[in-house]
Tab-separated table of C-alpha atoms in Angstrom:
chain	number	residue	atom	x	y	z
A	119	UNK	CA	-58.430	49.691	15.156
A	120	UNK	CA	-61.054	47.675	13.332
A	121	UNK	CA	-60.104	44.821	11.030
A	122	UNK	CA	-60.824	45.456	7.314
A	123	UNK	CA	-63.549	43.466	5.605
A	124	UNK	CA	-62.036	43.771	2.115
A	125	UNK	CA	-59.022	41.590	1.303
A	126	UNK	CA	-55.838	42.547	-0.515
A	127	UNK	CA	-54.482	40.289	-3.235
A	128	UNK	CA	-51.080	39.952	-1.579
A	129	UNK	CA	-50.910	37.051	0.891
A	130	UNK	CA	-48.169	36.069	3.301
A	131	UNK	CA	-46.616	32.619	3.255
A	132	UNK	CA	-44.272	31.141	5.849
A	133	UNK	CA	-42.133	29.796	3.013
A	134	UNK	CA	-41.974	33.268	1.478
A	135	UNK	CA	-40.233	34.617	4.566
A	136	UNK	CA	-37.665	31.832	4.388
A	137	UNK	CA	-36.840	33.337	0.993
A	138	UNK	CA	-36.217	36.821	2.428
A	139	UNK	CA	-33.388	37.548	0.034
A	140	UNK	CA	-35.121	35.868	-2.902
A	141	UNK	CA	-37.607	38.544	-3.750
A	142	UNK	CA	-39.721	39.453	-6.741
A	143	UNK	CA	-36.994	41.465	-8.412
A	144	UNK	CA	-34.278	38.884	-7.711
A	145	UNK	CA	-35.185	35.345	-8.677
A	146	UNK	CA	-32.219	33.167	-9.548
A	147	UNK	CA	-32.052	29.523	-10.514
A	148	UNK	CA	-31.540	28.710	-6.843
A	149	UNK	CA	-34.772	30.465	-5.990
A	150	UNK	CA	-37.240	28.442	-7.989
A	151	UNK	CA	-38.479	26.578	-4.902
A	152	UNK	CA	-39.636	29.815	-3.304
A	153	UNK	CA	-43.249	30.521	-4.305
A	154	UNK	CA	-44.212	34.000	-5.377
A	155	UNK	CA	-47.741	35.078	-4.403
A	156	UNK	CA	-47.812	37.535	-7.281
A	157	UNK	CA	-47.636	37.158	-10.997
A	158	UNK	CA	-44.047	37.480	-12.095
A	159	UNK	CA	-43.445	41.132	-13.035
A	160	UNK	CA	-40.854	40.021	-15.546
A	161	UNK	CA	-43.234	37.619	-17.196
A	162	UNK	CA	-44.655	38.235	-20.627
A	163	UNK	CA	-48.403	37.744	-20.280
A	164	UNK	CA	-49.929	35.028	-22.485
A	165	UNK	CA	-51.403	36.406	-25.672
A	166	UNK	CA	-53.725	34.717	-28.121
A	167	UNK	CA	-52.759	34.949	-31.772
A	168	UNK	CA	-54.021	33.361	-34.956
A	169	UNK	CA	-50.481	33.485	-36.331
A	170	UNK	CA	-49.622	29.945	-35.218
A	171	UNK	CA	-47.238	28.183	-37.587
A	172	UNK	CA	-44.759	25.312	-37.411
A	173	UNK	CA	-42.761	23.049	-39.733
A	174	UNK	CA	-45.974	21.634	-41.215
A	175	UNK	CA	-47.424	25.006	-42.233
A	176	UNK	CA	-48.015	25.359	-45.963
A	177	UNK	CA	-47.292	29.064	-46.199
A	178	UNK	CA	-45.697	31.963	-44.339
A	179	UNK	CA	-47.540	34.449	-46.522
A	180	UNK	CA	-49.461	35.860	-43.538
A	181	UNK	CA	-49.695	39.621	-42.837
A	182	UNK	CA	-47.550	40.763	-39.868
A	183	UNK	CA	-45.873	37.381	-39.462
A	184	UNK	CA	-42.278	38.210	-38.419
A	185	UNK	CA	-40.606	34.858	-39.113
A	186	UNK	CA	-38.159	34.875	-42.018
A	187	UNK	CA	-37.258	31.160	-41.999
A	188	UNK	CA	-39.195	27.914	-42.011
A	189	UNK	CA	-39.328	26.607	-38.413
A	190	UNK	CA	-37.257	23.590	-37.455
A	191	UNK	CA	-39.346	21.507	-35.041
A	192	UNK	CA	-39.181	18.397	-32.864
A	193	UNK	CA	-41.412	16.614	-30.358
A	194	UNK	CA	-38.468	15.019	-28.540
A	195	UNK	CA	-37.798	17.894	-26.138
A	196	UNK	CA	-40.953	17.316	-24.113
A	197	UNK	CA	-42.356	14.511	-22.010
A	198	UNK	CA	-45.831	15.602	-23.123
A	199	UNK	CA	-46.932	13.492	-26.124
A	200	UNK	CA	-47.158	15.588	-29.258
A	201	UNK	CA	-45.811	18.799	-27.704
A	202	UNK	CA	-43.665	20.463	-30.315
A	203	UNK	CA	-40.703	22.815	-29.925
A	204	UNK	CA	-39.325	24.801	-32.839
A	205	UNK	CA	-36.705	27.337	-33.844
A	206	UNK	CA	-38.358	30.575	-34.995
A	207	UNK	CA	-36.178	33.382	-36.364
A	208	UNK	CA	-36.658	36.943	-37.540
A	209	UNK	CA	-33.652	38.151	-39.512
A	210	UNK	CA	-35.017	41.706	-39.733
A	211	UNK	CA	-35.498	42.146	-35.994
A	212	UNK	CA	-33.422	44.842	-34.275
A	213	UNK	CA	-32.282	46.562	-37.469
A	214	UNK	CA	-31.042	43.306	-38.955
A	215	UNK	CA	-29.268	41.939	-35.869
A	216	UNK	CA	-31.971	39.289	-35.771
A	217	UNK	CA	-33.538	37.174	-33.035
A	218	UNK	CA	-34.193	33.460	-32.646
A	219	UNK	CA	-36.727	31.801	-30.369
A	220	UNK	CA	-36.489	28.163	-29.314
A	221	UNK	CA	-39.986	27.574	-28.057
A	222	UNK	CA	-43.424	26.153	-28.767
A	223	UNK	CA	-45.516	27.336	-31.731
A	224	UNK	CA	-48.121	28.640	-29.282
A	225	UNK	CA	-45.567	30.749	-27.427
A	226	UNK	CA	-44.092	32.045	-30.679
A	227	UNK	CA	-47.528	33.083	-31.917
A	228	UNK	CA	-48.070	35.004	-28.689
A	229	UNK	CA	-44.824	36.918	-29.203
A	230	UNK	CA	-45.753	38.405	-32.579
A	231	UNK	CA	-47.185	41.593	-31.068
A	232	UNK	CA	-44.221	42.060	-28.719
A	233	UNK	CA	-41.777	41.679	-31.607
A	234	UNK	CA	-43.624	44.338	-33.582
A	235	UNK	CA	-43.704	46.747	-30.624
A	236	UNK	CA	-39.931	46.560	-30.236
A	237	UNK	CA	-39.559	48.312	-33.587
A	238	UNK	CA	-40.489	51.595	-31.910
A	239	UNK	CA	-37.165	51.492	-30.025
A	240	UNK	CA	-34.914	50.373	-32.876
A	241	UNK	CA	-34.081	53.869	-34.048
A	242	UNK	CA	-32.731	54.550	-30.552
A	243	UNK	CA	-30.349	51.597	-30.840
A	244	UNK	CA	-26.806	52.901	-31.227
A	245	UNK	CA	-24.687	49.973	-30.148
A	246	UNK	CA	-20.942	49.782	-30.585
A	247	UNK	CA	-19.491	47.891	-33.513
A	248	UNK	CA	-18.710	44.180	-33.047
A	249	UNK	CA	-15.179	43.373	-31.855
A	250	UNK	CA	-14.293	47.036	-31.453
A	251	UNK	CA	-14.108	49.395	-28.527
A	252	UNK	CA	-16.523	51.913	-29.948
A	253	UNK	CA	-18.256	54.834	-28.317
A	254	UNK	CA	-21.153	56.711	-29.857
A	255	UNK	CA	-21.104	60.375	-28.768
A	256	UNK	CA	-24.775	60.261	-27.760
A	257	UNK	CA	-24.504	57.181	-25.563
A	258	UNK	CA	-24.130	57.559	-21.783
A	259	UNK	CA	-21.923	54.445	-21.689
A	260	UNK	CA	-19.132	52.647	-23.495
A	261	UNK	CA	-18.121	48.992	-23.472
A	262	UNK	CA	-14.378	48.650	-22.972
A	263	UNK	CA	-11.757	46.230	-21.702
A	264	UNK	CA	-11.360	46.413	-17.922
A	265	UNK	CA	-8.217	44.921	-16.343
A	266	UNK	CA	-8.994	41.667	-14.562
A	267	UNK	CA	-12.615	41.629	-15.729
A	268	UNK	CA	-12.559	41.330	-19.501
A	269	UNK	CA	-15.197	43.542	-21.068
A	270	UNK	CA	-17.229	45.932	-18.958
A	271	UNK	CA	-19.436	49.015	-19.202
A	272	UNK	CA	-18.413	52.497	-18.051
A	273	UNK	CA	-20.301	55.790	-17.930
A	274	UNK	CA	-19.231	58.403	-20.488
A	275	UNK	CA	-21.111	61.210	-18.756
A	276	UNK	CA	-22.999	61.739	-15.533
A	277	UNK	CA	-25.995	59.417	-15.371
A	278	UNK	CA	-28.755	60.512	-13.027
A	279	UNK	CA	-30.518	58.225	-10.568
A	280	UNK	CA	-33.447	56.376	-12.171
A	281	UNK	CA	-32.234	57.235	-15.678
A	282	UNK	CA	-32.470	54.477	-18.267
A	283	UNK	CA	-28.884	53.754	-19.264
A	284	UNK	CA	-29.526	51.402	-22.174
A	285	UNK	CA	-32.289	49.433	-23.833
A	286	UNK	CA	-31.294	46.008	-25.084
A	287	UNK	CA	-33.032	43.589	-27.420
A	288	UNK	CA	-32.810	39.812	-27.222
A	289	UNK	CA	-30.608	37.831	-29.554
A	290	UNK	CA	-32.043	34.501	-28.427
A	291	UNK	CA	-34.892	33.436	-26.156
A	292	UNK	CA	-34.880	29.702	-25.427
A	293	UNK	CA	-37.369	27.595	-23.516
A	294	UNK	CA	-35.899	25.744	-20.545
A	295	UNK	CA	-36.874	22.494	-22.278
A	296	UNK	CA	-33.681	22.992	-24.306
A	297	UNK	CA	-31.592	22.813	-21.120
A	298	UNK	CA	-32.346	19.335	-19.763
A	299	UNK	CA	-29.157	19.163	-17.711
A	300	UNK	CA	-30.583	21.655	-15.222
A	301	UNK	CA	-32.347	20.290	-12.180
A	302	UNK	CA	-34.653	22.279	-9.936
A	303	UNK	CA	-32.584	24.563	-7.777
A	304	UNK	CA	-29.312	24.218	-9.677
A	305	UNK	CA	-27.503	27.263	-11.004
A	306	UNK	CA	-28.032	27.267	-14.720
A	307	UNK	CA	-28.406	30.807	-15.982
A	308	UNK	CA	-26.097	33.732	-15.580
A	309	UNK	CA	-28.917	36.095	-14.809
A	310	UNK	CA	-32.313	34.848	-13.701
A	311	UNK	CA	-34.811	37.674	-13.779
A	312	UNK	CA	-38.478	37.951	-12.972
A	313	UNK	CA	-39.018	41.664	-13.195
A	314	UNK	CA	-35.566	42.822	-12.531
A	315	UNK	CA	-32.602	40.482	-12.042
A	316	UNK	CA	-30.063	38.218	-10.509
A	317	UNK	CA	-27.339	36.301	-12.299
A	318	UNK	CA	-26.578	32.655	-11.749
A	319	UNK	CA	-24.173	30.742	-13.993
A	320	UNK	CA	-23.879	26.994	-14.334
A	321	UNK	CA	-20.475	26.197	-12.793
A	322	UNK	CA	-17.861	25.036	-15.280
A	323	UNK	CA	-17.210	21.318	-15.115
A	324	UNK	CA	-20.691	20.408	-13.897
A	325	UNK	CA	-22.047	17.323	-15.682
A	326	UNK	CA	-24.873	17.730	-18.169
A	327	UNK	CA	-26.806	14.827	-19.677
A	328	UNK	CA	-25.947	13.869	-23.235
A	329	UNK	CA	-29.441	14.890	-24.205
A	330	UNK	CA	-28.442	18.529	-23.778
A	331	UNK	CA	-25.314	18.147	-25.888
A	332	UNK	CA	-26.534	15.961	-28.736
A	333	UNK	CA	-30.235	16.418	-29.328
A	334	UNK	CA	-30.261	20.189	-29.075
A	335	UNK	CA	-27.116	20.825	-31.117
A	336	UNK	CA	-28.930	20.993	-34.469
A	337	UNK	CA	-31.457	23.450	-33.080
A	338	UNK	CA	-28.841	25.675	-31.468
A	339	UNK	CA	-26.942	25.727	-34.755
A	340	UNK	CA	-30.055	26.695	-36.711
A	341	UNK	CA	-30.915	29.439	-34.222
A	342	UNK	CA	-27.385	30.841	-34.529
A	343	UNK	CA	-27.177	30.571	-38.315
A	344	UNK	CA	-30.386	32.543	-38.785
A	345	UNK	CA	-29.190	35.571	-36.776
A	346	UNK	CA	-28.155	38.555	-38.847
A	347	UNK	CA	-25.367	39.507	-36.408
A	348	UNK	CA	-23.823	36.294	-35.084
A	349	UNK	CA	-20.807	38.037	-33.565
A	350	UNK	CA	-23.105	39.869	-31.153
A	351	UNK	CA	-23.579	36.440	-29.555
A	352	UNK	CA	-20.252	34.771	-30.280
A	353	UNK	CA	-18.255	37.598	-28.664
A	354	UNK	CA	-19.768	36.849	-25.240
A	355	UNK	CA	-17.992	34.824	-22.579
A	356	UNK	CA	-18.237	31.039	-22.428
A	357	UNK	CA	-17.704	28.702	-19.476
A	358	UNK	CA	-17.636	25.227	-21.122
A	359	UNK	CA	-15.603	25.618	-24.276
A	360	UNK	CA	-15.421	22.409	-26.277
A	361	UNK	CA	-18.112	20.574	-24.302
A	362	UNK	CA	-21.302	21.746	-25.952
A	363	UNK	CA	-22.601	23.812	-28.830
A	364	UNK	CA	-21.256	27.347	-28.632
A	365	UNK	CA	-24.735	28.922	-28.472
A	366	UNK	CA	-25.830	26.698	-25.595
A	367	UNK	CA	-22.601	27.569	-23.778
A	368	UNK	CA	-23.123	31.302	-24.317
A	369	UNK	CA	-26.742	31.095	-23.155
A	370	UNK	CA	-25.899	29.087	-20.041
A	371	UNK	CA	-23.179	31.585	-19.163
A	372	UNK	CA	-24.871	34.893	-19.995
A	373	UNK	CA	-28.656	34.573	-20.226
A	374	UNK	CA	-31.342	36.244	-18.175
A	375	UNK	CA	-34.028	33.912	-16.845
A	376	UNK	CA	-37.611	34.990	-17.454
A	377	UNK	CA	-41.127	33.721	-18.002
A	378	UNK	CA	-42.599	34.226	-21.466
A	379	UNK	CA	-46.221	33.359	-22.133
A	380	UNK	CA	-46.222	31.242	-19.012
A	381	UNK	CA	-43.076	29.251	-19.907
A	382	UNK	CA	-39.702	29.461	-18.148
A	383	UNK	CA	-37.095	30.664	-20.617
A	384	UNK	CA	-33.623	32.101	-20.899
A	385	UNK	CA	-33.156	35.394	-22.710
A	386	UNK	CA	-29.806	36.435	-24.138
A	387	UNK	CA	-29.357	40.226	-24.086
A	388	UNK	CA	-25.715	40.715	-25.176
A	389	UNK	CA	-25.289	44.394	-24.305
A	390	UNK	CA	-26.542	44.183	-20.715
A	391	UNK	CA	-24.703	40.873	-20.317
A	392	UNK	CA	-21.497	42.918	-20.632
A	393	UNK	CA	-22.149	44.555	-17.258
A	394	UNK	CA	-19.984	43.162	-14.480
A	395	UNK	CA	-21.032	42.250	-10.969
A	396	UNK	CA	-21.005	44.345	-7.798
A	397	UNK	CA	-22.694	43.463	-4.501
A	398	UNK	CA	-23.696	47.122	-4.175
A	399	UNK	CA	-24.452	47.845	-7.852
A	400	UNK	CA	-25.346	51.173	-9.400
A	401	UNK	CA	-27.748	49.745	-12.012
A	402	UNK	CA	-30.619	47.295	-12.185
A	403	UNK	CA	-32.068	45.348	-15.158
A	404	UNK	CA	-35.744	45.838	-15.971
A	405	UNK	CA	-37.710	43.715	-18.412
A	406	UNK	CA	-40.845	44.973	-20.168
A	407	UNK	CA	-43.043	42.172	-21.411
A	408	UNK	CA	-44.950	44.086	-24.067
A	409	UNK	CA	-41.845	44.577	-26.235
A	410	UNK	CA	-39.332	42.052	-24.806
A	411	UNK	CA	-36.906	44.906	-24.089
A	412	UNK	CA	-34.420	44.663	-21.219
A	413	UNK	CA	-33.315	48.023	-19.826
A	414	UNK	CA	-30.598	48.974	-17.364
A	415	UNK	CA	-31.781	51.607	-14.884
A	416	UNK	CA	-29.441	53.634	-12.670
A	417	UNK	CA	-30.072	53.109	-8.962
A	418	UNK	CA	-28.035	56.189	-8.028
A	419	UNK	CA	-26.043	58.939	-9.739
A	420	UNK	CA	-23.142	57.516	-11.763
A	421	UNK	CA	-20.121	59.674	-12.521
A	422	UNK	CA	-18.193	59.774	-15.844
A	423	UNK	CA	-15.624	56.986	-15.964
A	424	UNK	CA	-17.374	54.947	-13.247
A	425	UNK	CA	-18.075	51.317	-14.088
A	426	UNK	CA	-21.761	50.454	-14.473
A	427	UNK	CA	-22.560	47.274	-12.555
A	428	UNK	CA	-25.458	45.007	-11.714
A	429	UNK	CA	-25.735	42.275	-9.094
A	430	UNK	CA	-25.427	38.655	-10.167
A	431	UNK	CA	-27.034	37.526	-6.897
A	432	UNK	CA	-29.980	38.657	-4.759
A	433	UNK	CA	-29.398	41.995	-3.092
A	434	UNK	CA	-29.240	42.443	0.659
A	435	UNK	CA	-27.205	39.360	1.637
A	436	UNK	CA	-24.462	39.465	4.300
A	437	UNK	CA	-20.845	38.819	3.283
A	438	UNK	CA	-20.803	35.060	3.927
A	439	UNK	CA	-23.999	34.517	1.894
A	440	UNK	CA	-22.638	36.576	-0.988
A	441	UNK	CA	-19.319	34.745	-1.083
A	442	UNK	CA	-21.079	31.385	-1.228
A	443	UNK	CA	-23.464	32.498	-3.966
A	444	UNK	CA	-20.663	33.969	-6.071
A	445	UNK	CA	-18.690	30.743	-5.877
A	446	UNK	CA	-20.401	29.608	-9.070
A	447	UNK	CA	-18.372	32.165	-11.023
A	448	UNK	CA	-15.035	31.169	-9.510
A	449	UNK	CA	-13.961	34.728	-8.716
A	450	UNK	CA	-13.487	36.744	-5.565
A	451	UNK	CA	-15.611	39.871	-5.606
A	452	UNK	CA	-13.554	43.055	-5.312
A	453	UNK	CA	-16.438	45.517	-5.227
A	454	UNK	CA	-16.387	48.356	-2.696
A	455	UNK	CA	-18.695	46.492	-0.329
A	456	UNK	CA	-16.587	43.307	-0.277
A	457	UNK	CA	-13.232	45.105	0.008
A	458	UNK	CA	-14.314	47.544	2.702
A	459	UNK	CA	-12.416	47.418	6.034
A	460	UNK	CA	-13.455	44.551	8.298
A	461	UNK	CA	-15.201	46.870	10.726
A	462	UNK	CA	-17.314	48.382	7.930
A	463	UNK	CA	-18.206	44.966	6.500
A	464	UNK	CA	-19.206	43.679	9.926
A	465	UNK	CA	-21.425	46.724	10.466
A	466	UNK	CA	-23.096	46.163	7.099
A	467	UNK	CA	-23.635	42.486	7.867
A	468	UNK	CA	-25.229	43.367	11.213
A	469	UNK	CA	-27.628	45.774	9.516
A	470	UNK	CA	-28.601	43.184	6.902
A	471	UNK	CA	-29.146	40.500	9.508
A	472	UNK	CA	-31.268	42.933	11.503
A	473	UNK	CA	-33.356	43.613	8.399
A	474	UNK	CA	-34.129	39.917	8.137
A	475	UNK	CA	-35.032	39.721	11.837
A	476	UNK	CA	-37.374	42.683	11.502
A	477	UNK	CA	-38.991	41.264	8.404
A	478	UNK	CA	-39.895	38.070	10.242
A	479	UNK	CA	-41.034	39.875	13.377
A	480	UNK	CA	-43.209	42.396	11.552
A	481	UNK	CA	-45.328	39.752	9.849
A	482	UNK	CA	-45.949	37.824	13.082
A	483	UNK	CA	-49.663	37.878	13.899
A	484	UNK	CA	-48.808	38.688	17.537
A	485	UNK	CA	-47.051	41.936	16.623
A	486	UNK	CA	-48.732	44.981	18.175
A	487	UNK	CA	-49.434	48.104	16.164
A	488	UNK	CA	-47.027	50.361	18.102
A	489	UNK	CA	-44.227	47.829	17.642
A	490	UNK	CA	-45.032	47.640	13.927
A	491	UNK	CA	-44.667	51.416	13.605
A	492	UNK	CA	-41.295	51.405	15.382
A	493	UNK	CA	-39.999	48.438	13.409
A	494	UNK	CA	-41.148	49.948	10.116
A	495	UNK	CA	-39.190	53.100	10.825
A	496	UNK	CA	-36.100	51.107	11.787
A	497	UNK	CA	-36.430	48.850	8.754
A	498	UNK	CA	-36.628	51.757	6.312
A	499	UNK	CA	-33.615	53.469	7.870
A	500	UNK	CA	-31.508	50.300	7.646
A	501	UNK	CA	-32.580	49.610	4.059
A	502	UNK	CA	-31.608	53.162	3.076
A	503	UNK	CA	-28.188	52.871	4.709
A	504	UNK	CA	-27.610	49.607	2.817
A	505	UNK	CA	-28.807	51.250	-0.415
A	506	UNK	CA	-31.408	48.587	-1.161
A	507	UNK	CA	-33.467	50.980	-3.212
A	508	UNK	CA	-34.499	48.423	-5.835
A	509	UNK	CA	-36.154	46.343	-3.101
A	510	UNK	CA	-37.994	49.242	-1.444
A	511	UNK	CA	-41.074	48.719	-3.602
A	512	UNK	CA	-41.328	45.118	-2.415
A	513	UNK	CA	-40.826	46.101	1.208
A	514	UNK	CA	-43.453	48.833	0.978
A	515	UNK	CA	-45.938	46.404	-0.527
A	516	UNK	CA	-45.500	44.232	2.578
A	517	UNK	CA	-45.979	47.281	4.803
A	518	UNK	CA	-49.202	48.113	2.951
A	519	UNK	CA	-50.531	44.661	3.750
A	520	UNK	CA	-49.429	44.816	7.392
A	521	UNK	CA	-50.983	48.216	8.105
A	522	UNK	CA	-54.149	47.316	6.254
A	523	UNK	CA	-54.555	44.189	8.368
A	524	UNK	CA	-53.995	46.279	11.502
A	525	UNK	CA	-56.927	48.510	10.536
A	526	UNK	CA	-54.888	51.497	9.342
A	527	UNK	CA	-55.863	51.975	5.679
A	528	UNK	CA	-54.379	55.477	5.546
A	529	UNK	CA	-50.881	54.181	6.281
A	530	UNK	CA	-51.563	51.259	3.960
A	531	UNK	CA	-52.339	53.683	1.151
A	532	UNK	CA	-49.183	55.686	1.855
A	533	UNK	CA	-46.965	52.634	1.601
A	534	UNK	CA	-48.905	51.246	-1.342
A	535	UNK	CA	-48.430	54.439	-3.348
A	536	UNK	CA	-44.723	54.482	-2.507
A	537	UNK	CA	-44.443	50.814	-3.485
A	538	UNK	CA	-46.043	51.503	-6.861
A	539	UNK	CA	-43.742	54.481	-7.448
A	540	UNK	CA	-40.618	52.341	-7.084
A	541	UNK	CA	-42.164	49.317	-8.799
A	542	UNK	CA	-42.843	51.337	-11.946
A	543	UNK	CA	-39.173	52.385	-12.018
A	544	UNK	CA	-37.551	49.012	-11.437
A	545	UNK	CA	-40.100	46.544	-12.802
A	546	UNK	CA	-42.464	46.093	-15.702
A	547	UNK	CA	-45.209	48.744	-15.408
A	548	UNK	CA	-47.581	46.309	-17.123
A	549	UNK	CA	-46.349	43.276	-15.210
A	550	UNK	CA	-47.948	41.367	-12.386
A	551	UNK	CA	-46.226	43.225	-9.545
A	552	UNK	CA	-47.461	46.657	-10.627
A	553	UNK	CA	-50.866	45.286	-11.580
A	554	UNK	CA	-51.286	43.686	-8.148
A	555	UNK	CA	-50.252	46.895	-6.411
A	556	UNK	CA	-52.774	48.936	-8.374
A	557	UNK	CA	-55.543	46.475	-7.556
A	558	UNK	CA	-54.691	46.501	-3.855
A	559	UNK	CA	-54.562	50.292	-3.834
A	560	UNK	CA	-58.063	50.363	-5.299
A	561	UNK	CA	-59.239	48.159	-2.417
A	562	UNK	CA	-57.598	50.453	0.134
A	563	UNK	CA	-59.050	53.573	-1.488
A	564	UNK	CA	-62.490	51.974	-1.491
A	565	UNK	CA	-62.221	51.285	2.240
A	566	UNK	CA	-61.140	54.869	2.884
A	567	UNK	CA	-64.005	56.231	0.782
A	568	UNK	CA	-66.534	54.060	2.637
A	569	UNK	CA	-65.137	55.158	5.980
A	570	UNK	CA	-65.321	58.826	4.952
A	571	UNK	CA	-68.904	58.400	3.747
A	572	UNK	CA	-69.950	56.853	7.062
A	573	UNK	CA	-68.291	59.552	9.127
A	574	UNK	CA	-69.700	62.303	6.924
């Protein structure tokens, strides 16, 4: 087969393969050293806006400006001279529940459009009442007390695979500059997401510099005070009671990590944060950057009364890896995968280890085409047995690249189209992952059209 002359946007990296488990849809605080060749699908794209205001602005009398309070700002959160961080709040957001952003004026200005777009979903918001076990008859879920787990989410009717279970709106989005105690690679956010999600909490008892406790306290307090529904935040679990401001504690324990306008942030989505962990979950969180909405999508059919779960760690890890990663939460996982008989767990671990071996072998430049075909078939079968459906889009994107480089654009197109199908379900349709896939598919289709024209 002839080598293609056109290049795909996706590029392999030796370091990327060392991060086999740390994929596009599962980026935790421990994964920040693993480079991603794509734009982050869970990243809100930078937007230009004239609606830039801060604590020195003379007036908020600007059409479409969502902020309902004068920003509280400081230049002491950044090592960059003059860089300012502020608290921006909209008390009317989410039917009066409110939202606060701890970020730069430039980032806040770029979020104005996304805040406005979220209003289209507000009428669909039918959340349970604060501090009550409440079930709306139209909701497919209820949040209740679960023995040994605190609060959790259960299905109230059958939920079909790929169905959107809930749409959640942020209560707080805070720039990582407000969390100076976190070093690169440390666990510092309950759920780090970059187009999907993995949770990672800062372990209780870990030391945090006084800067995080003292300097940010006033700003956390202002962000909390300006929320319309404070209990929506205060009812969430905390891991460092008494050590730091309650809002910082709640964020460190429950927040989703994401990139907003090019800045690393933590987003607090209280409803989805109620979902408990399972190593073989039945739901997956999906962030859409154009409206800042976090959705939970069913990965398989969920029966009435079944608990709805998401994974706090990257999917696809063997038992020993999972146990180590979950140590940050100080609990022993009792999900079906972890409590299966030893023989079943060992078989699952063998399949997952084989998946990693295949992934490395397939991308080796010495791999022959026939071997690639056999390994692809084996890889897909193993991934299906292990129910890694949320990662299939990422795997298929790799297959598209491999077959394209082997001179088989028809197979590349097949895997590219399948990758895009799953990516649009489990990631941001307007995010970098889907955008990159569409661009690469255009390249493949162009090659196929040129080949057809020559042969015709």
